[in-house]
Short mmCIF file of C-alpha atoms in Angstrom, two decimals:
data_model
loop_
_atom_site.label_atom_id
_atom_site.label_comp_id
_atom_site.label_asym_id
_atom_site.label_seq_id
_atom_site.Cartn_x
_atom_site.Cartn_y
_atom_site.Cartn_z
CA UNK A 62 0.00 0.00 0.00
CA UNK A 63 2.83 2.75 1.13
CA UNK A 64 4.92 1.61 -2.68
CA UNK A 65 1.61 2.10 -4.65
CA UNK A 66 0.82 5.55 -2.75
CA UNK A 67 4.38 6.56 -3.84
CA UNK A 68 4.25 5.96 -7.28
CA UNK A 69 0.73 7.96 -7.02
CA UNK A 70 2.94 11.04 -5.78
CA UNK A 71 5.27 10.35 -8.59
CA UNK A 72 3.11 10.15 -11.40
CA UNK A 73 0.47 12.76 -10.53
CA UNK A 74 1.76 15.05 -7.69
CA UNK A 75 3.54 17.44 -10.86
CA UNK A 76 0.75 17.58 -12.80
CA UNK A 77 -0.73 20.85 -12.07
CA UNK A 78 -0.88 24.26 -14.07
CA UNK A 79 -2.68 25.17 -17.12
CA UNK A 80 -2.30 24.38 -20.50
CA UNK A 81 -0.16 26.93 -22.79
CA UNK A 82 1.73 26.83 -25.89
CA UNK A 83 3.21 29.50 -28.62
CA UNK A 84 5.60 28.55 -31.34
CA UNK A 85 6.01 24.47 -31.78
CA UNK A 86 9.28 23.55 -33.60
CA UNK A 87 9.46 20.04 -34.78
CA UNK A 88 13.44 18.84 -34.17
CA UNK A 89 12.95 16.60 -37.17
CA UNK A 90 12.67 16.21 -40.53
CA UNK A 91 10.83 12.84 -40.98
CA UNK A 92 10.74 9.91 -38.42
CA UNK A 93 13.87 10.40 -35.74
CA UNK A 94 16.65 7.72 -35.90
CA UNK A 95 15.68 4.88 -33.38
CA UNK A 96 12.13 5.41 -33.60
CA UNK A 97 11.04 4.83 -37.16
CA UNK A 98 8.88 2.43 -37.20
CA UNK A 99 6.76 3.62 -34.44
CA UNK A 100 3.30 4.02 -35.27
CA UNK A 101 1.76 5.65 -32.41
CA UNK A 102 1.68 9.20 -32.06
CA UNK A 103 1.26 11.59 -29.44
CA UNK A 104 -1.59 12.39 -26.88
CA UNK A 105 -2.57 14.16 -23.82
CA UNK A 106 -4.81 12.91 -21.26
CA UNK A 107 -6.40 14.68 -18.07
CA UNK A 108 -7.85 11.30 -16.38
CA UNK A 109 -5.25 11.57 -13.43
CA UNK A 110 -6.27 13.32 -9.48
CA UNK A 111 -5.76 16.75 -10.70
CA UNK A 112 -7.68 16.83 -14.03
CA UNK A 113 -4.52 18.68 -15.73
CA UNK A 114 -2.77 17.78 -18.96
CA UNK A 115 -0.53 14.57 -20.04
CA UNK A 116 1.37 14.31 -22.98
CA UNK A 117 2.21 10.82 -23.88
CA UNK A 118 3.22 8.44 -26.70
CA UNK A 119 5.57 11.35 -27.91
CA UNK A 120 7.04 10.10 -31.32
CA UNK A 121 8.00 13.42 -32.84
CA UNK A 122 9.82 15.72 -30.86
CA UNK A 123 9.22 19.22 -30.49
CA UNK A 124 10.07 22.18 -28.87
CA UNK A 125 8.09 25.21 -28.01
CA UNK A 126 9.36 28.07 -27.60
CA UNK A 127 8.35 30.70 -25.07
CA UNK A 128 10.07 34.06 -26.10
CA UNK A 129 10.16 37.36 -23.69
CA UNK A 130 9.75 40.85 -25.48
CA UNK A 131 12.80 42.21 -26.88
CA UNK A 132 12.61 45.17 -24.63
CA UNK A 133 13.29 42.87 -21.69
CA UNK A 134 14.76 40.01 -23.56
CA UNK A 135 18.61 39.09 -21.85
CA UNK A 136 20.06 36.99 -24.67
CA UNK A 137 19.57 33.63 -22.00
CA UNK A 138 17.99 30.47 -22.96
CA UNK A 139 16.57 27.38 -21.18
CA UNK A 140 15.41 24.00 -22.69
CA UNK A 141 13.16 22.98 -20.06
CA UNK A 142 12.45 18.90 -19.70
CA UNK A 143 9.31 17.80 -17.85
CA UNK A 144 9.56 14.58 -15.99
CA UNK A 145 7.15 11.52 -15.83
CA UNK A 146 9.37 8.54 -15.49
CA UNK A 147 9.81 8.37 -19.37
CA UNK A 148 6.25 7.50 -19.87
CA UNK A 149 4.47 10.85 -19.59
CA UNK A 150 5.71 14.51 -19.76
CA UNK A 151 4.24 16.86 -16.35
CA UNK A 152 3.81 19.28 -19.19
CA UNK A 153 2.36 22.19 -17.12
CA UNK A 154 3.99 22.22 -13.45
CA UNK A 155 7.57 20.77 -15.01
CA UNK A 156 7.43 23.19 -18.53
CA UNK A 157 4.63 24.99 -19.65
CA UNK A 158 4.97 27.24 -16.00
CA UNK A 159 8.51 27.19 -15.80
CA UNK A 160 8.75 28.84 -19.32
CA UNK A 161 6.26 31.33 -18.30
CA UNK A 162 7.94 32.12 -15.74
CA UNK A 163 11.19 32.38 -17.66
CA UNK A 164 10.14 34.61 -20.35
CA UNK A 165 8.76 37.12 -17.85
CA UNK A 166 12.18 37.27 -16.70
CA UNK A 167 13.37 38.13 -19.90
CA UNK A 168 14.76 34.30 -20.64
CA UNK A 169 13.61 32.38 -23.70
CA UNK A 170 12.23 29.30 -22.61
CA UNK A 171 11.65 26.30 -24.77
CA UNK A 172 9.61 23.38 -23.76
CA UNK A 173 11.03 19.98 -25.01
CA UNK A 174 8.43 17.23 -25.74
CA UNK A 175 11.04 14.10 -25.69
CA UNK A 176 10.22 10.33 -27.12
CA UNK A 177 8.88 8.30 -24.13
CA UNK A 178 7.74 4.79 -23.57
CA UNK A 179 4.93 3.95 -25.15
CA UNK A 180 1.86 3.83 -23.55
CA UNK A 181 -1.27 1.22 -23.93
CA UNK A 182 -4.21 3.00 -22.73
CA UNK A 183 -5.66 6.42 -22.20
CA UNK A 184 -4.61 6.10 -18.94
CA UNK A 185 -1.42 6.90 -18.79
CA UNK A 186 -0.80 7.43 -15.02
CA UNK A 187 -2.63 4.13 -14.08
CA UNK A 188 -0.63 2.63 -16.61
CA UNK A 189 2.31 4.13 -15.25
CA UNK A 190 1.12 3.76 -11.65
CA UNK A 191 1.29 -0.09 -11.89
CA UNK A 192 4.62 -0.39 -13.28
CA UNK A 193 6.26 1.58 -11.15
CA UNK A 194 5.65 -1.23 -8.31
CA UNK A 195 8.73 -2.63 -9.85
CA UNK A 196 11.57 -0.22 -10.02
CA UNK A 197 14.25 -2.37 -11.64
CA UNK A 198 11.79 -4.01 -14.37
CA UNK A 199 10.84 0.06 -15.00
CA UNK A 200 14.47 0.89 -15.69
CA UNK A 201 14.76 -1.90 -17.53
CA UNK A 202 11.93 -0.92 -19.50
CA UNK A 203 13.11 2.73 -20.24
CA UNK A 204 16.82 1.56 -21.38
CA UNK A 205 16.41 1.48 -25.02
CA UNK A 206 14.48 4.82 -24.81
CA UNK A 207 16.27 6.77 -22.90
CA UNK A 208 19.25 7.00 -25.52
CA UNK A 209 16.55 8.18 -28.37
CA UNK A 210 15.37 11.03 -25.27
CA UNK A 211 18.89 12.13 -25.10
CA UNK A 212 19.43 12.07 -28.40
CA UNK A 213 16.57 14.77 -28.78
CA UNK A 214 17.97 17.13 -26.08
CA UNK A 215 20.92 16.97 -27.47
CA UNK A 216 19.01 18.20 -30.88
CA UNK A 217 17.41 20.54 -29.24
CA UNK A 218 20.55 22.38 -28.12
CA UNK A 219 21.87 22.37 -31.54
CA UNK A 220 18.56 23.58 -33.10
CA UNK A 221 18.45 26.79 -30.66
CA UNK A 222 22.44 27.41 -30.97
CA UNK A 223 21.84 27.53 -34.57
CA UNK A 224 19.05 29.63 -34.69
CA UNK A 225 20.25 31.79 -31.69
CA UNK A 226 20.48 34.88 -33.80
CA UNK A 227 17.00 34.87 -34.96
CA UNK A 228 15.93 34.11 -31.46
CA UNK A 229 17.59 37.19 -30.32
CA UNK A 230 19.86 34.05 -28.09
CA UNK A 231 23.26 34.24 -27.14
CA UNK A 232 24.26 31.29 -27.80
CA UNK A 233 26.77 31.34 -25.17
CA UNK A 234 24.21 31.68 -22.63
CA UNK A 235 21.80 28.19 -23.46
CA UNK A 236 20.73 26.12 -20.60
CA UNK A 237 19.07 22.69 -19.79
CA UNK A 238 16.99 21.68 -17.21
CA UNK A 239 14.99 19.09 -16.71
CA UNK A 240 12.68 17.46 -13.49
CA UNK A 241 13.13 13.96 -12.40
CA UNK A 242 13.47 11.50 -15.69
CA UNK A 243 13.99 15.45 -17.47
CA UNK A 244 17.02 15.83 -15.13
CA UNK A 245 18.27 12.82 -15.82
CA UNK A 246 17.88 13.66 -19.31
CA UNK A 247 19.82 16.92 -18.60
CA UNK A 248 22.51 15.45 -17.04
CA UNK A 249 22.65 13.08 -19.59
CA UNK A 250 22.91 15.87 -22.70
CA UNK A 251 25.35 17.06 -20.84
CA UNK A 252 28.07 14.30 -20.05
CA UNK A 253 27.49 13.12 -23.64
CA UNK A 254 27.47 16.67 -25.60
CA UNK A 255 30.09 18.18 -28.36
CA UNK A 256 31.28 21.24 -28.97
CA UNK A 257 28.14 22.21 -30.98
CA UNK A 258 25.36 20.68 -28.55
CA UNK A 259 26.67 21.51 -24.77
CA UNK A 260 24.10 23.37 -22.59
CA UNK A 261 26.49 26.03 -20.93
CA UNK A 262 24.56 25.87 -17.46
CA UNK A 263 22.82 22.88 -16.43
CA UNK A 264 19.90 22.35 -13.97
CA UNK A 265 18.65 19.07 -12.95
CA UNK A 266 15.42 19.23 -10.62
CA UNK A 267 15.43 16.03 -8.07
CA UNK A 268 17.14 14.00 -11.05
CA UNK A 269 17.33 9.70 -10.68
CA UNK A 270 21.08 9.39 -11.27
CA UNK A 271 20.69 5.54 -11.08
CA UNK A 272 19.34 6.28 -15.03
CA UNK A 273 21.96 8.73 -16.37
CA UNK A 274 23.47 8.09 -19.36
CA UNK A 275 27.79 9.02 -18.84
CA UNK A 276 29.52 10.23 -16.08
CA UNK A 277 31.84 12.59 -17.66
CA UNK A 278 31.85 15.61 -16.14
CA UNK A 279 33.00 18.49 -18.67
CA UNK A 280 36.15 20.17 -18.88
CA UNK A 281 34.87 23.63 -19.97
CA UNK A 282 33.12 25.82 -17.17
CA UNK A 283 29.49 24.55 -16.89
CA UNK A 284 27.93 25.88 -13.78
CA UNK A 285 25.04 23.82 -12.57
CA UNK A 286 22.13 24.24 -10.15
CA UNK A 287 20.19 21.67 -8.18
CA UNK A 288 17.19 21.31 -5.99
CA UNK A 289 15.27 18.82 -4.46
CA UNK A 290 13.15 17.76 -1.21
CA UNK A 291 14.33 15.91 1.62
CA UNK A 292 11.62 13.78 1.38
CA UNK A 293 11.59 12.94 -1.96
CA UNK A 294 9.69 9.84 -1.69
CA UNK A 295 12.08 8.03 -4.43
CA UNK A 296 14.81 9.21 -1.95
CA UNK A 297 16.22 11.38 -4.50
CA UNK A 298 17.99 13.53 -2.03
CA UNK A 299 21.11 11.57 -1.85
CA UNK A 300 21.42 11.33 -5.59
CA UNK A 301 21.45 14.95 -6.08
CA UNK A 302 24.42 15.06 -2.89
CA UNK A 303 25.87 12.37 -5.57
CA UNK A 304 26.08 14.65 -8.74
CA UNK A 305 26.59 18.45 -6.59
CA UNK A 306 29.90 16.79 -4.71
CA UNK A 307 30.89 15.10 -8.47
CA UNK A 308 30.48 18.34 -9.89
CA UNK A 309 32.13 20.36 -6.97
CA UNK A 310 34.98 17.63 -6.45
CA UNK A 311 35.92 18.54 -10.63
CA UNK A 312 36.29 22.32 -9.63
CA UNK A 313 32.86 23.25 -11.48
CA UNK A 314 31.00 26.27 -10.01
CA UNK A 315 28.03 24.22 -8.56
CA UNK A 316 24.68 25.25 -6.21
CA UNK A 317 22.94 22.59 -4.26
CA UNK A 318 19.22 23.54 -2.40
CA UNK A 319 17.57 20.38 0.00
CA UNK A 320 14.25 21.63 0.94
CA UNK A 321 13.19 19.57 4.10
CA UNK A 322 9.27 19.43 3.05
CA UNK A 323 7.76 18.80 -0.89
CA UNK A 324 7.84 15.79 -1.58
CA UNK A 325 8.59 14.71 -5.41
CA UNK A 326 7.66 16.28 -8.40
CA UNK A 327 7.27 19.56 -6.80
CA UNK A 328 7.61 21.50 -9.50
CA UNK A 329 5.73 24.99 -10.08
CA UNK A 330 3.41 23.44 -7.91
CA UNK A 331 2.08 25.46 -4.35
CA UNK A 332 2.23 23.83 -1.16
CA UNK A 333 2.34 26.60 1.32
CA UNK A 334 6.05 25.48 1.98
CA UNK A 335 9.35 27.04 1.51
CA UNK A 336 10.40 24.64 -1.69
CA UNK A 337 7.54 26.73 -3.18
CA UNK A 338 9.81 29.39 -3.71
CA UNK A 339 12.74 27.54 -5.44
CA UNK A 340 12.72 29.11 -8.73
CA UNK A 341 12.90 32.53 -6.66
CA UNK A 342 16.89 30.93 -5.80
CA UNK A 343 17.22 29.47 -9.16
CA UNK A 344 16.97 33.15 -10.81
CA UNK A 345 19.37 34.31 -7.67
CA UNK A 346 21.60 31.40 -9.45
CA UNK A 347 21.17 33.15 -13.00
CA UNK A 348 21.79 36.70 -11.46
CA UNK A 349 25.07 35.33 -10.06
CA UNK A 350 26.01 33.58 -12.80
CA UNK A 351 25.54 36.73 -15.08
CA UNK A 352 22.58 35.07 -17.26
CA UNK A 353 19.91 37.02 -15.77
CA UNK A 354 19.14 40.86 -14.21
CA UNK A 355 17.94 41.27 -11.02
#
């Protein structure tokens, strides 16, 4: 009973927020390499606790981008990852709100929709909700996709450093972050990026190292921030101790906030707790790091 109200908390405790999109970029010409002979193609589904938006069965990647007026743009990007144990995207408290927030900070935001697990119903959570009674047959499960969801942030970087001068971008100044499976997508972009596709700053959000793809930490300066609940009810606390002393231990400028209360998948979400306020620190982060203005 306590393992099946955790993976509740997992799959559904993010999903808050309301829907909102702008510009949707497909990363692809044609079916991606790994995935083309998937059939299935993408949906969205409110049948979870908080009657908020799903996206599943993603089999065409896409970002959308969120971009502030030029009066108050700042040149900064973010590629923001939801989470959903690489079965679902938490499209609104993990990305749509995050970008929001973003742009009205003068940082272009853009929302990646990564390839996931396929799912068999129009349940998704349920779906997921039931699998996730068995941990190690989950991971197992995500292995072959988890290379295709990398492969797609990694595009995604590319795709906005290319096209950072019609973005108004710097694009010295593009970021990743992701929340749980979308941080360990992040830190997966980055410990497996070139030249032409390496986030500059990284943020992973409670991220499951256990999944990441590489260890590598990189040799040129790439600050990153992390944040996460002490009682993360995956017990995700220690993992993010794991990658802040890896990335400390290298000499890489690196910020580490453990929130005692919220639980995981916290999000944009409201709780009436301090975590509530962790973006607030995460622009601090960008202020310090020069990528934002007070």
């Amino acid at each position: 009973m306590k393992r099946n109200y955790f993976a509740q908390i997992l799959c559904l405790l993010a999903f808050t927020g309301t829907a909102y999109s702008q510009t949707v970029i497909k990363l692809y010409n044609g079916k991606p390499k790994g995935s083309e002979n998937w059939t299935w193609s993408e949906q969205t589904s409110t049948r979870n606790l908080f009657n908020t938006e799903v996206v599943y069965n993603v089999s065409e990647p896409t970002l959308t981008a969120f971009l502030p007026p030029k009066e108050i743009a700042n040149g900064t990007a973010v590629i923001v990852a939801p989470g959903g144990a690489f079965h679902t995207l938490s499209i609104n408290s993990e990305g749509i709100d995050v970008a929001r927030w973003l742009t009205s900070r003068g940082v272009a935001a853009f929302v990646l929709k990564y390839r996931v697990a396929r799912s068999f119903t129009d349940d998704p959570v349920k779906e997921l909700t039931a699998k996730m009674q068995d941990f190690k047959k989950l991971d197992e499960e995500n292995a072959p996709v988890i290379p295709l969801a990398m492969a797609d942030g990694l595009t995604a970087v590319k795709y906005v450093r290319d096209h950072a001068g019609e973005l108004n971008i710097n694009p010295q100044r593009i970021g990743f972050m992701g929340f749980s499976a979308g941080a360990t997508l992040t830190l997966s972009v980055v410990y497996n990026a070139t030249a032409e596709n390496h986030p500059d700053f990284v943020a992973p959000i409670y991220a499951y190292e256990p999944a990441v793809i590489g260890s590598a930490i990189p040799a040129v300066r790439t600050p990153i921030f992390l944040a996460v609940a002490g009682d993360d009810q995956l017990k995700m606390m220690p993992m993010s101790i794991s990658i802040y002393k890896k990335w400390y231990d290298a000499g890489q400028p690196a910020e580490l906030h453990i929130y005692e209360k919220g639980g995981h998948g916290f999000g944009m979400r409201k709780q009436n707790l301090p975590v509530d306020s962790w973006y607030e620190r995460f622009g601090d982060w960008l202020v310090n790091q020069g990528l934002m203005k007070k």
